[in-house]
PDB file of C-alpha atoms and ligand atoms in Angstrom:
ATOM      1  CA  MET A1494      -0.187   0.649  -0.005  1.00 65.00           C
ATOM      2  CA  THR A1495       1.576   3.238  -0.833  1.00 74.00           C
ATOM      3  CA  ASP A1496      -0.382   5.321   0.616  1.00 94.00           C
ATOM      4  CA  CYS A1497      -0.586   4.449   3.692  1.00 98.00           C
ATOM      5  CA  ILE A1498       1.311   5.264   6.715  1.00 98.00           C
ATOM      6  CA  PHE A1499       2.402   2.426   8.789  1.00 98.00           C
ATOM      7  CA  CYS A1500       3.157   0.749   5.247  1.00 98.00           C
ATOM      8  CA  LYS A1501       5.525   3.619   5.777  1.00 98.00           C
ATOM      9  CA  ILE A1502       6.349   3.595   8.476  1.00 98.00           C
ATOM     10  CA  ALA A1503       7.914  -0.504   8.456  1.00 98.00           C
ATOM     11  CA  ASP A1504       9.587   0.890   5.070  1.00 97.00           C
ATOM     12  CA  GLY A1505      11.431   3.012   6.786  1.00 97.00           C
ATOM     13  CA  LYS A1506      10.641   5.865   4.947  1.00 97.00           C
ATOM     14  CA  ILE A1507       8.937   7.768   7.752  1.00 96.00           C
ATOM     15  CA  PRO A1508      10.277   8.118  10.722  1.00 98.00           C
ATOM     16  CA  ALA A1509       8.973   6.141  14.396  1.00 98.00           C
ATOM     17  CA  ASP A1510      10.487   5.306  17.570  1.00 98.00           C
ATOM     18  CA  ILE A1511      10.751   1.453  17.324  1.00 98.00           C
ATOM     19  CA  VAL A1512      11.315  -0.438  20.045  1.00 98.00           C
ATOM     20  CA  TYR A1513      11.519  -4.215  17.974  1.00 98.00           C
ATOM     21  CA  GLN A1514      11.408  -5.493  14.346  1.00 98.00           C
ATOM     22  CA  ASP A1515      11.696  -8.376  12.703  1.00 98.00           C
ATOM     23  CA  ASP A1516      11.385 -10.383   9.654  1.00 98.00           C
ATOM     24  CA  ARG A1517       7.256 -10.291  10.079  1.00 98.00           C
ATOM     25  CA  VAL A1518       6.487  -7.277  12.775  1.00 98.00           C
ATOM     26  CA  VAL A1519       7.061  -3.459  13.412  1.00 98.00           C
ATOM     27  CA  ALA A1520       7.586  -2.683  17.093  1.00 98.00           C
ATOM     28  CA  PHE A1521       7.098   1.509  16.981  1.00 98.00           C
ATOM     29  CA  ARG A1522       5.816   4.039  20.034  1.00 98.00           C
ATOM     30  CA  ASP A1523       3.066   6.173  19.275  1.00 98.00           C
ATOM     31  CA  LEU A1524       2.797   9.746  18.813  1.00 98.00           C
ATOM     32  CA  ASN A1525      -0.167  10.155  20.979  1.00 98.00           C
ATOM     33  CA  PRO A1526       0.455   7.799  24.221  1.00 98.00           C
ATOM     34  CA  GLN A1527      -2.571   7.129  26.318  1.00 98.00           C
ATOM     35  CA  ALA A1528      -0.309   5.616  28.691  1.00 98.00           C
ATOM     36  CA  PRO A1529       3.345   5.451  30.312  1.00 98.00           C
ATOM     37  CA  LEU A1530       4.281   2.394  28.220  1.00 98.00           C
ATOM     38  CA  HIS A1531       1.977   2.487  24.204  1.00 98.00           C
ATOM     39  CA  VAL A1532       3.489   0.939  21.613  1.00 99.00           C
ATOM     40  CA  LEU A1533       1.446  -0.348  18.155  1.00 99.00           C
ATOM     41  CA  VAL A1534       2.854  -3.792  16.928  1.00 99.00           C
ATOM     42  CA  ILE A1535       2.060  -3.831  12.795  1.00 98.00           C
ATOM     43  CA  PRO A1536       2.606  -6.675  10.596  1.00 98.00           C
ATOM     44  CA  ARG A1537       4.881  -5.777   8.330  1.00 98.00           C
ATOM     45  CA  GLN A1538       2.102  -7.535   5.374  1.00 98.00           C
ATOM     46  CA  HIS A1539      -0.640  -3.941   4.986  1.00 98.00           C
ATOM     47  CA  PHE A1540      -4.386  -5.615   6.385  1.00 98.00           C
ATOM     48  CA  ASP A1541      -6.795  -3.305   6.425  1.00 98.00           C
ATOM     49  CA  THR A1542      -8.311  -4.189   9.594  1.00 98.00           C
ATOM     50  CA  ILE A1543      -7.800  -7.977  11.462  1.00 98.00           C
ATOM     51  CA  ALA A1544     -10.903  -8.415   9.537  1.00 98.00           C
ATOM     52  CA  ASP A1545      -9.011  -8.364   6.308  1.00 98.00           C
ATOM     53  CA  MET A1546      -6.905 -11.183   7.591  1.00 98.00           C
ATOM     54  CA  ALA A1547      -7.869 -15.208   6.399  1.00 98.00           C
ATOM     55  CA  GLN A1548      -7.841 -17.875   9.792  1.00 98.00           C
ATOM     56  CA  ALA A1549      -4.461 -19.123   8.235  1.00 97.00           C
ATOM     57  CA  ASP A1550      -3.332 -15.865   8.123  1.00 97.00           C
ATOM     58  CA  MET A1551      -3.775 -15.600  12.271  1.00 97.00           C
ATOM     59  CA  ALA A1552      -0.383 -16.881  12.914  1.00 98.00           C
ATOM     60  CA  LEU A1553       0.325 -13.694  12.751  1.00 98.00           C
ATOM     61  CA  VAL A1554      -1.106 -12.321  15.123  1.00 98.00           C
ATOM     62  CA  GLY A1555      -0.104 -14.281  17.299  1.00 98.00           C
ATOM     63  CA  HIS A1556       3.477 -13.381  16.605  1.00 98.00           C
ATOM     64  CA  MET A1557       2.250  -9.613  16.893  1.00 98.00           C
ATOM     65  CA  GLN A1558       0.746 -11.341  21.004  1.00 98.00           C
ATOM     66  CA  TRP A1559       4.405 -12.147  21.807  1.00 98.00           C
ATOM     67  CA  VAL A1560       6.223  -8.979  20.852  1.00 98.00           C
ATOM     68  CA  GLY A1561       3.635  -7.279  22.485  1.00 98.00           C
ATOM     69  CA  LEU A1562       4.380  -9.352  25.564  1.00 98.00           C
ATOM     70  CA  GLU A1563       8.134  -8.848  25.077  1.00 98.00           C
ATOM     71  CA  VAL A1564       8.097  -5.043  25.065  1.00 98.00           C
ATOM     72  CA  ALA A1565       5.525  -5.172  27.552  1.00 98.00           C
ATOM     73  CA  ARG A1566       8.463  -7.215  29.534  1.00 98.00           C
ATOM     74  CA  GLN A1567      11.181  -4.845  27.804  1.00 98.00           C
ATOM     75  CA  ALA A1568       8.960  -1.520  30.272  1.00 98.00           C
ATOM     76  CA  GLY A1569       9.080  -3.737  33.402  1.00 98.00           C
ATOM     77  CA  VAL A1570       5.349  -3.747  33.481  1.00 98.00           C
ATOM     78  CA  VAL A1571       4.446  -7.378  33.613  1.00 98.00           C
ATOM     79  CA  GLU A1572       3.840  -8.246  36.995  1.00 98.00           C
ATOM     80  CA  ASP A1573       1.527  -5.449  37.796  1.00 98.00           C
ATOM     81  CA  GLY A1574      -0.579  -5.739  33.760  1.00 98.00           C
ATOM     82  CA  PHE A1575      -0.761  -3.840  30.935  1.00 98.00           C
ATOM     83  CA  ARG A1576      -3.371  -4.740  28.065  1.00 98.00           C
ATOM     84  CA  THR A1577      -3.421  -5.332  24.905  1.00 98.00           C
ATOM     85  CA  VAL A1578      -6.133  -4.233  22.428  1.00 98.00           C
ATOM     86  CA  ILE A1579      -6.780  -4.270  18.718  1.00 98.00           C
ATOM     87  CA  ASN A1580      -8.957  -1.557  17.039  1.00 98.00           C
ATOM     88  CA  CYS A1581     -11.541  -3.037  14.295  1.00 98.00           C
ATOM     89  CA  ASN A1582     -13.355  -0.212  12.435  1.00 98.00           C
ATOM     90  CA  ALA A1583     -15.539   2.681  13.000  1.00 98.00           C
ATOM     91  CA  ASP A1584     -17.371   1.371  16.159  1.00 98.00           C
ATOM     92  CA  GLY A1585     -14.045  -0.921  17.035  1.00 98.00           C
ATOM     93  CA  GLY A1586     -12.364   3.048  17.530  1.00 98.00           C
ATOM     94  CA  GLN A1587      -9.842   1.653  14.496  1.00 98.00           C
ATOM     95  CA  SER A1588      -8.255   5.072  12.806  1.00 98.00           C
ATOM     96  CA  VAL A1589      -5.373   3.988  10.627  1.00 98.00           C
ATOM     97  CA  TYR A1590      -6.298   1.673   8.220  1.00 98.00           C
ATOM     98  CA  HIS A1591      -3.736  -0.663   8.470  1.00 98.00           C
ATOM     99  CA  LEU A1592      -3.546  -3.914  11.543  1.00 98.00           C
ATOM    100  CA  HIS A1593      -1.946  -2.458  14.503  1.00 99.00           C
ATOM    101  CA  MET A1594      -2.268  -3.872  18.757  1.00 99.00           C
ATOM    102  CA  HIS A1595      -1.488  -1.510  21.324  1.00 98.00           C
ATOM    103  CA  VAL A1596       0.196  -2.268  24.576  1.00 99.00           C
ATOM    104  CA  LEU A1597      -0.445  -0.483  27.209  1.00 98.00           C
ATOM    105  CA  GLY A1598       1.381  -0.105  29.968  1.00 98.00           C
ATOM    106  CA  GLY A1599       2.329   1.701  33.508  1.00 98.00           C
ATOM    107  CA  ARG A1600      -0.560   2.960  34.572  1.00 98.00           C
ATOM    108  CA  GLN A1601      -3.943   1.235  35.933  1.00 98.00           C
ATOM    109  CA  MET A1602      -6.772   0.218  33.456  1.00 98.00           C
ATOM    110  CA  ALA A1603     -10.460   1.315  33.000  1.00 97.00           C
ATOM    111  CA  TRP A1604     -12.839  -1.796  32.580  1.00 97.00           C
ATOM    112  CA  PRO A1605     -15.484  -1.091  30.935  1.00 96.00           C
ATOM    113  CA  PRO A1606     -13.343   0.207  27.470  1.00 93.00           C
ATOM    114  CA  GLY A1607     -14.651   3.668  26.315  1.00 87.00           C
TER     115      GLY A1607
HETATM  116  P1  5GP B3087      -6.334   3.388  15.910  1.00 96.16           P
HETATM  117  O1  5GP B3087      -7.576   4.614  17.449  1.00 96.16           O
HETATM  118  O2  5GP B3087      -6.968   3.195  14.872  1.00 96.16           O
HETATM  119  O3  5GP B3087      -6.640   1.625  17.089  1.00 96.16           O
HETATM  120  O4  5GP B3087      -4.839   3.302  16.422  1.00 96.16           O
HETATM  121  C1  5GP B3087      -4.347   4.462  15.775  1.00 96.16           C
HETATM  122  C2  5GP B3087      -2.540   5.242  16.626  1.00 96.16           C
HETATM  123  O5  5GP B3087      -2.692   5.562  16.133  1.00 96.16           O
HETATM  124  C3  5GP B3087      -3.215   6.206  17.564  1.00 96.16           C
HETATM  125  O6  5GP B3087      -3.277   6.224  18.801  1.00 96.16           O
HETATM  126  C4  5GP B3087      -2.466   7.238  17.676  1.00 96.16           C
HETATM  127  O7  5GP B3087      -1.650   7.884  18.054  1.00 96.16           O
HETATM  128  C5  5GP B3087      -1.095   6.577  16.144  1.00 96.16           C
HETATM  129  N1  5GP B3087      -0.263   6.900  15.389  1.00 96.16           N
HETATM  130  C6  5GP B3087      -1.456   7.351  13.899  1.00 96.16           C
HETATM  131  N2  5GP B3087      -0.305   8.111  13.205  1.00 96.16           N
HETATM  132  C7  5GP B3087       1.206   8.098  14.042  1.00 96.16           C
HETATM  133  C8  5GP B3087       2.359   7.874  13.484  1.00 96.16           C
HETATM  134  O8  5GP B3087       2.327   8.725  12.226  1.00 96.16           O
HETATM  135  N3  5GP B3087       3.276   7.986  13.981  1.00 96.16           N
HETATM  136  C9  5GP B3087       2.482   7.121  14.808  1.00 96.16           C
HETATM  137  N4  5GP B3087       4.220   6.716  15.863  1.00 96.16           N
HETATM  138  N5  5GP B3087       1.506   6.952  15.711  1.00 96.16           N
HETATM  139  C10 5GP B3087       1.029   7.392  14.410  1.00 96.16           C
HETATM  140 ZN1   ZN B3088      -0.252  -0.695   5.413  1.00 96.16          ZN
END
């Protein structure tokens, strides 16, 4: 996707504060953090939303969760707790249409989410 901001971050065409990357995913700090730890984990492959993935693609979501856990571990928030979130489409609150998982930690999270 040539016009996708997160594809451009994954390709290194626009800067981001990258905390982890490998051949399948990139993790970088959110521009507008909602918690002391707020990292986005994205697949290098473009999917508009999680609803655009096939069942065969879902191993990638497992890898994203693993990377999210490692990011939380690095930040030292695992014992106190953290949250991973994938927003999907308008009611889910998605604003960037390249699949991403939020990793949030470092403060008490509220439930239910807004
Ligand atoms: P969504 O609302 O789609 O689940 O989350 C999109 C997130 O991407 C938001 O938290 C927003 O702050 C973040 N974001 C949007 N544009 C950029 C950007 O160019 N760089 C970074 N690092 N984060 C961005
Ligand atoms: Zn993209």
